[in-house]
Coordinates of C-alpha atoms and ligand atoms in Angstrom, one line a residue:
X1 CA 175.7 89.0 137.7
X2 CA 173.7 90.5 140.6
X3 CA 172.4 93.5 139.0
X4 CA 169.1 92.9 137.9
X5 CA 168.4 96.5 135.8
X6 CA 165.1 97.8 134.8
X7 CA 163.0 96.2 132.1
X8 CA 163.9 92.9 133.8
X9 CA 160.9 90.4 135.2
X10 CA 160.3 89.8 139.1
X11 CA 158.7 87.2 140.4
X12 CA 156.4 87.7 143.6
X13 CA 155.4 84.5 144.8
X14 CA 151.8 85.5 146.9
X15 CA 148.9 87.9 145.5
X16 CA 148.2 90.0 148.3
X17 CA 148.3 93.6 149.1
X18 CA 152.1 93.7 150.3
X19 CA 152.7 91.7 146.5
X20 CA 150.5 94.8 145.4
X21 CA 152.5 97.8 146.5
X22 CA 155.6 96.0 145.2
X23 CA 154.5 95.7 142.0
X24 CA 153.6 99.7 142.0
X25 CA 156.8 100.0 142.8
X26 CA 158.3 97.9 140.6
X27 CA 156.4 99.1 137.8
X28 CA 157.4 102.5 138.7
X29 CA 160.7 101.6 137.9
X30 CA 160.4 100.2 134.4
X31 CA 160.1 96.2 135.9
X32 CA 158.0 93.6 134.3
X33 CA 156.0 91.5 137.5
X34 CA 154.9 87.5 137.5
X35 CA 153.0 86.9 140.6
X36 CA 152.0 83.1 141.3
X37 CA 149.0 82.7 144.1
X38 CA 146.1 79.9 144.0
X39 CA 143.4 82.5 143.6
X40 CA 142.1 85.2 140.4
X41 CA 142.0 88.4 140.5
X42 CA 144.2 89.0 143.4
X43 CA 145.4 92.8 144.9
X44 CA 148.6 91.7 143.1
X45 CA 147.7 90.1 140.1
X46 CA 145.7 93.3 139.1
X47 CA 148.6 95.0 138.9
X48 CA 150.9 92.7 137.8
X49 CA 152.1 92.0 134.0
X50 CA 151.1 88.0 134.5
X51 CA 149.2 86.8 137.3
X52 CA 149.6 82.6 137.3
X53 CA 146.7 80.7 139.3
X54 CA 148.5 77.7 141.2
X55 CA 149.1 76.3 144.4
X56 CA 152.3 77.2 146.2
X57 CA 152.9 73.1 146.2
X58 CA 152.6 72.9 142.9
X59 CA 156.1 72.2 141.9
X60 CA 155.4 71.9 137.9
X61 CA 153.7 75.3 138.2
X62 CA 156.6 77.1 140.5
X63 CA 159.0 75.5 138.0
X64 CA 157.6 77.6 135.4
X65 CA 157.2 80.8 137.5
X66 CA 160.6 81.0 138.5
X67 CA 162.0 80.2 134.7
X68 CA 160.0 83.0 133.1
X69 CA 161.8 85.2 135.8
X70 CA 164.8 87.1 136.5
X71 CA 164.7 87.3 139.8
X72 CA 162.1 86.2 142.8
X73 CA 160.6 87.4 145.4
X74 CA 157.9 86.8 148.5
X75 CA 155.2 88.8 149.6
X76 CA 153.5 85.9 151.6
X77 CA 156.2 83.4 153.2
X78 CA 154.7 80.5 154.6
X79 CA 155.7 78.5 151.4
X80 CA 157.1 75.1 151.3
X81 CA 161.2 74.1 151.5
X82 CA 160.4 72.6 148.6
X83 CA 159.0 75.0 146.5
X84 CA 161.4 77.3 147.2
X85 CA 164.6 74.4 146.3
X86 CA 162.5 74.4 143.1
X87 CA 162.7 78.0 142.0
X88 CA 165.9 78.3 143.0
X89 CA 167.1 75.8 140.8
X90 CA 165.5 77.9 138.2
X91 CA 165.7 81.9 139.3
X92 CA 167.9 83.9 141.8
X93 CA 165.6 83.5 144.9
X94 CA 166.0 86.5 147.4
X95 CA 165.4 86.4 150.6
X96 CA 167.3 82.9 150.8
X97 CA 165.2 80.0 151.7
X98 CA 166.8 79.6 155.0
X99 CA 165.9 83.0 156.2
X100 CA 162.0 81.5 155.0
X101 CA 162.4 78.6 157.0
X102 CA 163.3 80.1 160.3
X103 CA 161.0 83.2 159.7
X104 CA 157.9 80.6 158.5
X105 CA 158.2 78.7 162.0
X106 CA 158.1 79.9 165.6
X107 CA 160.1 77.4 166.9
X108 CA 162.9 77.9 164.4
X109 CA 162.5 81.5 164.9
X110 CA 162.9 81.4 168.6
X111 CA 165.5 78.9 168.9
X112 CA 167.9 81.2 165.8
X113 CA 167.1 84.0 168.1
X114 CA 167.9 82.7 171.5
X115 CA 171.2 81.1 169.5
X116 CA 172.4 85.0 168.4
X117 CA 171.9 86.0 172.1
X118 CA 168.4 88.6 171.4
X119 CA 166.0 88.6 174.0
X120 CA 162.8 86.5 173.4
X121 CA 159.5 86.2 175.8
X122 CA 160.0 82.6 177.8
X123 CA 158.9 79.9 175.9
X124 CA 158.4 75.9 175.2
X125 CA 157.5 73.6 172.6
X126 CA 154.6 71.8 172.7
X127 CA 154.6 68.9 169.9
X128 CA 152.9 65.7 172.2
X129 CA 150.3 64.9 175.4
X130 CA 153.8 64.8 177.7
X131 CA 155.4 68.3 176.8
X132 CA 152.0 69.9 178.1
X133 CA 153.1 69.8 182.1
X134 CA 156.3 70.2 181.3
X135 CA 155.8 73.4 179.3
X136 CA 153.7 74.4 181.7
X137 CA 156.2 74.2 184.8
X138 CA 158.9 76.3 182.5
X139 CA 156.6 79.5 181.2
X140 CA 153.5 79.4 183.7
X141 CA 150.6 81.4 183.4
X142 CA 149.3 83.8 181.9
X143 CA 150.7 82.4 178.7
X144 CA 149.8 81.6 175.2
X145 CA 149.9 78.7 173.2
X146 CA 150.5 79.4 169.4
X147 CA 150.7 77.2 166.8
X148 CA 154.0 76.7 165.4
X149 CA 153.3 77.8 161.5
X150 CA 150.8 79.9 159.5
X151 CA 149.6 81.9 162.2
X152 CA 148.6 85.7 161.0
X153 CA 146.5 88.0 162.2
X154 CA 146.5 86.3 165.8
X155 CA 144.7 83.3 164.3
X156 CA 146.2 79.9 165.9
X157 CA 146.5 81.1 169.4
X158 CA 144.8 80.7 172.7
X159 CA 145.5 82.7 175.8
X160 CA 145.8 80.7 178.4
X161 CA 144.7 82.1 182.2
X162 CA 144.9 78.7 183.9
X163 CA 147.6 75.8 183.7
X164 CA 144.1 73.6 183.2
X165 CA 143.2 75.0 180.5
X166 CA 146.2 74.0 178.4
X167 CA 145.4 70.5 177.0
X168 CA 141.7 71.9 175.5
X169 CA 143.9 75.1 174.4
X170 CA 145.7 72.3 172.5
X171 CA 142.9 69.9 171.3
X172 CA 141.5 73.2 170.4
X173 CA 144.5 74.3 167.8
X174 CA 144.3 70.8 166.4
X175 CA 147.1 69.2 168.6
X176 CA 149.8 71.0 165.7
X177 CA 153.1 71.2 167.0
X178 CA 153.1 74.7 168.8
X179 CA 155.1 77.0 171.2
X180 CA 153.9 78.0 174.7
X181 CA 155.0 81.5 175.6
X182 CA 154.8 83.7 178.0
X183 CA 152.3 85.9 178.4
X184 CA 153.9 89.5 178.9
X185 CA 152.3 92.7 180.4
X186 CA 153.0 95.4 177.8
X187 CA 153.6 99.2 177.1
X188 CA 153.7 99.2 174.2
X189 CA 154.6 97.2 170.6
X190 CA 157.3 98.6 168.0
X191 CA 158.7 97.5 164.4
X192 CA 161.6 98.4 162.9
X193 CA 162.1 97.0 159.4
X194 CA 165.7 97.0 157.3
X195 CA 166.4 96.5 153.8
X196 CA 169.5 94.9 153.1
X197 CA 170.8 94.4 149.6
X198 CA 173.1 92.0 147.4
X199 CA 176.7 93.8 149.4
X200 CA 175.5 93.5 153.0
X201 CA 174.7 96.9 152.4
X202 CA 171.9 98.2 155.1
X203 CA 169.3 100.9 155.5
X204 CA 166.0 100.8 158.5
X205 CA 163.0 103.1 158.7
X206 CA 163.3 103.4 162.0
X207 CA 161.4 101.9 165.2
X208 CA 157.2 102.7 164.2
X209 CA 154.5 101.9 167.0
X210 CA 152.8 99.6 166.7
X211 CA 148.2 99.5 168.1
X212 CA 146.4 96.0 167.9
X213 CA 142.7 95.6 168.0
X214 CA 141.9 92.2 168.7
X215 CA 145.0 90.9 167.8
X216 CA 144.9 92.2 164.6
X217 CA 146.9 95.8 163.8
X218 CA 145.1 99.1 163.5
X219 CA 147.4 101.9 163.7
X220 CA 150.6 102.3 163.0
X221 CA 153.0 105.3 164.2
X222 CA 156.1 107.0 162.9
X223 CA 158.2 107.7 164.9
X224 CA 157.7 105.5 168.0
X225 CA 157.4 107.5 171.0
X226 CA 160.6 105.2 172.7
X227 CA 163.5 106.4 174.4
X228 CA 166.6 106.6 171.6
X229 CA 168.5 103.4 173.6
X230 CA 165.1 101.0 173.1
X231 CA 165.1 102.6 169.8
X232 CA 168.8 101.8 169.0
X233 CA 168.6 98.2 170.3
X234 CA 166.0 97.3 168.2
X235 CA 167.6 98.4 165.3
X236 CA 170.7 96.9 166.2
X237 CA 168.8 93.9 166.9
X238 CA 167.3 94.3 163.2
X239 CA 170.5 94.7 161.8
X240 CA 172.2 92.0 163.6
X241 CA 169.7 89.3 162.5
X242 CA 169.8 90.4 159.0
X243 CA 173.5 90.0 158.6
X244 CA 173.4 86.6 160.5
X245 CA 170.7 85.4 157.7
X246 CA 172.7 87.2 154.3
X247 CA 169.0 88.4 154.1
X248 CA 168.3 90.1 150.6
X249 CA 165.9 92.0 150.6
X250 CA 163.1 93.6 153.4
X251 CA 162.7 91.9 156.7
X252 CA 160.5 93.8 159.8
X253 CA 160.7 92.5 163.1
X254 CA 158.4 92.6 165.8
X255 CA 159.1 93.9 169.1
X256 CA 157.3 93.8 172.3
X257 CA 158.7 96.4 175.2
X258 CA 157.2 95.5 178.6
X259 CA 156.0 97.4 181.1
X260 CA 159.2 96.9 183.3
X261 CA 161.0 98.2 180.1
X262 CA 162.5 95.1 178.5
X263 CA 162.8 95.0 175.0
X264 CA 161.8 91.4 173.4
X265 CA 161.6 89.4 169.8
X266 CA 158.2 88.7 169.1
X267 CA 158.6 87.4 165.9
X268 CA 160.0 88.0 162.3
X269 CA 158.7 88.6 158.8
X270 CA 160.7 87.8 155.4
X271 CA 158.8 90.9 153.7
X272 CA 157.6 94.0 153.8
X273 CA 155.1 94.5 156.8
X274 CA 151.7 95.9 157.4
X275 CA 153.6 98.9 160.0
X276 CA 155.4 99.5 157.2
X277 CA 152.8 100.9 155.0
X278 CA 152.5 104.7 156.1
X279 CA 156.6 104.8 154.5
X280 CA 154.4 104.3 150.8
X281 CA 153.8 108.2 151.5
X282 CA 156.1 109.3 154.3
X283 CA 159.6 108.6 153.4
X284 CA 161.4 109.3 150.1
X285 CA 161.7 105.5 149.4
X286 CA 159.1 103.4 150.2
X287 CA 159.9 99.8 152.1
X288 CA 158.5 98.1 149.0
X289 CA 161.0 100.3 146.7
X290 CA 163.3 99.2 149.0
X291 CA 162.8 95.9 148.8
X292 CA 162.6 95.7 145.0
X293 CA 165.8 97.4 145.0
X294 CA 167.4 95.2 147.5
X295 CA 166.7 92.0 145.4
X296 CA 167.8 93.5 142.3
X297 CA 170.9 94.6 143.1
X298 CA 170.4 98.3 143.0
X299 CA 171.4 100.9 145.8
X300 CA 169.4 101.3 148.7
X301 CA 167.5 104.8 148.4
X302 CA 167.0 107.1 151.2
X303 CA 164.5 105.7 154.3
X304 CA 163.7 109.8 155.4
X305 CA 160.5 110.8 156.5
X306 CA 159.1 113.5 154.5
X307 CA 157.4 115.0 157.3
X308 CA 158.3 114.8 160.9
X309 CA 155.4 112.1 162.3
X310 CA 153.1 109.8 160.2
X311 CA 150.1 107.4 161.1
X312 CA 148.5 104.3 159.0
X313 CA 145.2 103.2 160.2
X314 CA 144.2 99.9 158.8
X315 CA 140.9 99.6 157.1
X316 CA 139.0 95.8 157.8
X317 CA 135.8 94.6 156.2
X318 CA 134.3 95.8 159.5
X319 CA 134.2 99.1 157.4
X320 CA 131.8 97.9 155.2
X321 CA 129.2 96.9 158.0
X322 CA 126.7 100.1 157.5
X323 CA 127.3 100.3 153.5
X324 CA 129.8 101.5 151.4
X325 CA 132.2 103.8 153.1
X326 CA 132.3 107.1 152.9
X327 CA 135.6 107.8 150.8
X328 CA 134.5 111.1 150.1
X329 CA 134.1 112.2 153.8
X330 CA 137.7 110.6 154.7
X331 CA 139.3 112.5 150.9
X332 CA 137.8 116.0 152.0
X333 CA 140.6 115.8 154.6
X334 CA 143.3 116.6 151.9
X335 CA 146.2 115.9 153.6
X336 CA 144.8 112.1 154.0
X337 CA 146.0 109.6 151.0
X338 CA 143.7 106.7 150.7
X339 CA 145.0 102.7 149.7
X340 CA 142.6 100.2 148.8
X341 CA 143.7 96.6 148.0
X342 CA 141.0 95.9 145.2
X343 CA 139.5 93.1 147.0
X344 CA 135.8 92.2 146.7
X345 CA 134.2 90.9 149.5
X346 CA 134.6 93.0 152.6
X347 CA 134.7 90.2 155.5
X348 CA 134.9 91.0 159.4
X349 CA 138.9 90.9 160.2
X350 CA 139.6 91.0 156.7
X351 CA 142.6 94.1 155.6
X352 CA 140.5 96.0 152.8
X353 CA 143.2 98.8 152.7
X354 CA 144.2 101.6 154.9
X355 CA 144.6 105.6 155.2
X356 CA 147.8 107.6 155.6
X357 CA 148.4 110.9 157.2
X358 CA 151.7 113.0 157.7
X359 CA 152.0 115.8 160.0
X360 CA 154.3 118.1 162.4
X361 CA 154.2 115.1 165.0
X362 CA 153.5 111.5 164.9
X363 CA 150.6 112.4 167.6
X364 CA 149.3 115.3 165.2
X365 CA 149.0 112.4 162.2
X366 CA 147.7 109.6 164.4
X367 CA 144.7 112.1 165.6
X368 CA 144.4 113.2 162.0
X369 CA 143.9 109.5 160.5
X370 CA 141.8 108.4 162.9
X371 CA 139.5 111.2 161.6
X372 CA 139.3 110.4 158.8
X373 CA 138.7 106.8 159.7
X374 CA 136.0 108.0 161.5
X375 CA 134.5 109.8 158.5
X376 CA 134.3 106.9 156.8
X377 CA 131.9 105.1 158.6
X378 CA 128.8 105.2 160.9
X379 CA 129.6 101.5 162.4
X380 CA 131.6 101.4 165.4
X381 CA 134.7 102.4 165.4
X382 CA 137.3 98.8 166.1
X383 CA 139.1 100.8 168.6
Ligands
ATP401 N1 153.4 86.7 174.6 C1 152.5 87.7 174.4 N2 152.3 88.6 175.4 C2 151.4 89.6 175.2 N3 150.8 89.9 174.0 C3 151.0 89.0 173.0 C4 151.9 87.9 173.1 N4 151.9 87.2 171.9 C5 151.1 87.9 171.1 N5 150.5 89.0 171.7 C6 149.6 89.9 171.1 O1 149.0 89.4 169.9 C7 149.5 90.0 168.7 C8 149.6 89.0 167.6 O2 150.6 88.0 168.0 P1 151.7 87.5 167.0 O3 152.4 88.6 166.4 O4 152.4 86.4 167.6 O5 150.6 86.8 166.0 P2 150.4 86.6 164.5 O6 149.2 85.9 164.4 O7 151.7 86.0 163.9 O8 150.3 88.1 164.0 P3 150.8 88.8 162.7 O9 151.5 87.8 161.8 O10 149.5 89.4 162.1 O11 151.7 89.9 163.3 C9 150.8 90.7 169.2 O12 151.1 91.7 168.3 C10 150.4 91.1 170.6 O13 149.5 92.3 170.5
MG402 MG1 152.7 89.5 164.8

């Protein structure tokens, strides 16, 4: 019984804004959506049919969840083993909890990588005072030292510039058990993210490119400006790692290409991703369609762009700092489509929502939406 048809109940455990887009989706399609986070009023829960307040470790609470469910579903992985044993004793749980265990952990992540043979930046784990010099000697500097889980947004890492710096690096991340990687001289940073459904069945958006502003994404671009073999490797690469976790459901991986041209892991994510966001308006089937569709059994629909090049530019409180936005100024642009995540309190570094553009090339729609970003906003500009 795999098919999980329309009028059914998914289960999203996490309330944020990838949670949110799924549940337009879903809803779209004639689904009933539960999403469990610890906070009210989340971008999810205001679109959801029941939003449920309660830790992720709250086992009684997940227990519950996942029986008033058909099927469930992640928009934020960094949940316990256990929680996830728990509603899958109670609900069809897709992706599979080991896919969340190797994604949720760098050093899993690395060392299921470097096992299938994909290329990964050097790197060494760092769990006590000894593995310091010795992780040293193997990646060298520059490097970074990254905490092993819940790192996001480039929170829990430290760039390191000199092998001395290390241990205070260390003390500094709360001596957690962490990963010391290289640090690599880029050209540029790519997605590609594949849906996968109950058959093995596949479908990818394509390689997007990827800008960071202080470690945090701003613009996304689609298609990336990579030559078709990097492009074809890291969708192989994509495809490859699916298959060897029987993923079900959306999975993006990171990639960084180097300036000598090599094409590297940087990490993985059990869920739609933020590069993924522009597909909401540029392809016929959005990754969160996709990703509903995966886990419910139902075909794969069609990843096409709808116009040749598209661009997401991410909106953080930053936004806010001279007042309210201009939304007006960015709308009178018509051909830009504006997402906001219904969250209340605009902080510094915190993803508010974002602006879309499609156009005759991905260069036309990345000039075009940062426009508009422009036009929202007197502050200065994060990029
Ligand atoms: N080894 C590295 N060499 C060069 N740049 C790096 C390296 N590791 C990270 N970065 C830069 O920092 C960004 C964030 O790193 P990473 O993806 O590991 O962190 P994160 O906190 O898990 O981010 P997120 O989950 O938001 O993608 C990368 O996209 C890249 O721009
Ligand atoms: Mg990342």
């Amino acid at each position: 019984m795999s098919l999980i048809p329309p009028g059914s109940t998914v289960g999203v455990l996490g309330g944020g804004q990838l949670g949110r887009m799924f549940a337009m989706a879903a809803r779209r399609l004639g689904y009933r959506v539960h999403t469990l986070a610890p906070d009210h009023d989340t971008p999810t829960g205001q679109i959801a049919d029941v939003e449920i307040n309660a830790s992720y470790e709250d086992l009684d609470a997940v227990r519950a969840f996942a029986r008033a469910v058909d099927v469930v579903t992640f928009e934020f992985e960094n949940v316990s083993a256990d929680a996830v044993a728990e509603a899958e004793k109670h609900a069809i749980v897709r992706p599979n909890g080991r896919s969340l265990v190797i994604a949720q952990h760098r050093l899993n992540e690395k060392s299921f990588l470097a096992a299938n043979g994909l290329p990964v930046a050097p790197f060494a784990t760092v769990r006590c005072d000894a593995d310091l010099a010795a992780a040293m000697k193997v990646v060298g500097c520059p490097s970074v030292l990254k905490t092993a889980t819940s790192g996001y947004d480039g929170k829990g890492q430290i760039r390191i510039g000199n092998a001395d710096d290390l241990s205070s690096a260390w003390e500094a991340l709360g001596r957690r058990e962490a990963v010391l990687e290289a640090f690599l001289d880029l050209a540029c940073e790519i997605s590609v993210i594949g849906a996968r459904g109950v058959g093995g069945e596949w479908s990818h958006f394509g390689p997007i490119e990827n800008a960071h502003a202080r470690h945090i994404l701003d613009v996304s671009v689609s298609p990336a400006a990579v030559p078709a073999a990097t492009a074809a490797t890291a969708v192989d690469i994509t495809h490859r790692v699916m298959d060897a976790l029987d993923f079900v459901g959306v999975l993006c991986i990171e990639f960084f290409i180097t300036r000598d041209g090599r094409l590297l892991v940087n990490e993985l994510a059990p869920r739609p991703h933020n590069s993924g966001h522009l597909t909401f308006d540029a392809c016929r089937t959005s990754q969160f369609e996709q990703q509903l569709r995966a886990v419910c059994g139902l075909p794969l629909g069609s990843p096409d762009m709808l116009l040749p090049g598209a661009a997401m530019a991410n909106l953080l409180g930053e936004i806010w700092d001279g007042g309210e936005p201009d939304w007006a100024a960015a709308l009178a642009l018509p051909d830009v489509k504006l997402h906001l995540y219904g969250k209340s309190s605009p902080r510094p570094g915190r993803k508010m929502g974002h602006l879309t553009v499609l156009a005759a090339t991905p260069a036309d729609a990345r000039a075009r939406v940062l426009e508009a970003r422009r036009a929202l906003s007197r502050a200065p500009s994060p990029i």
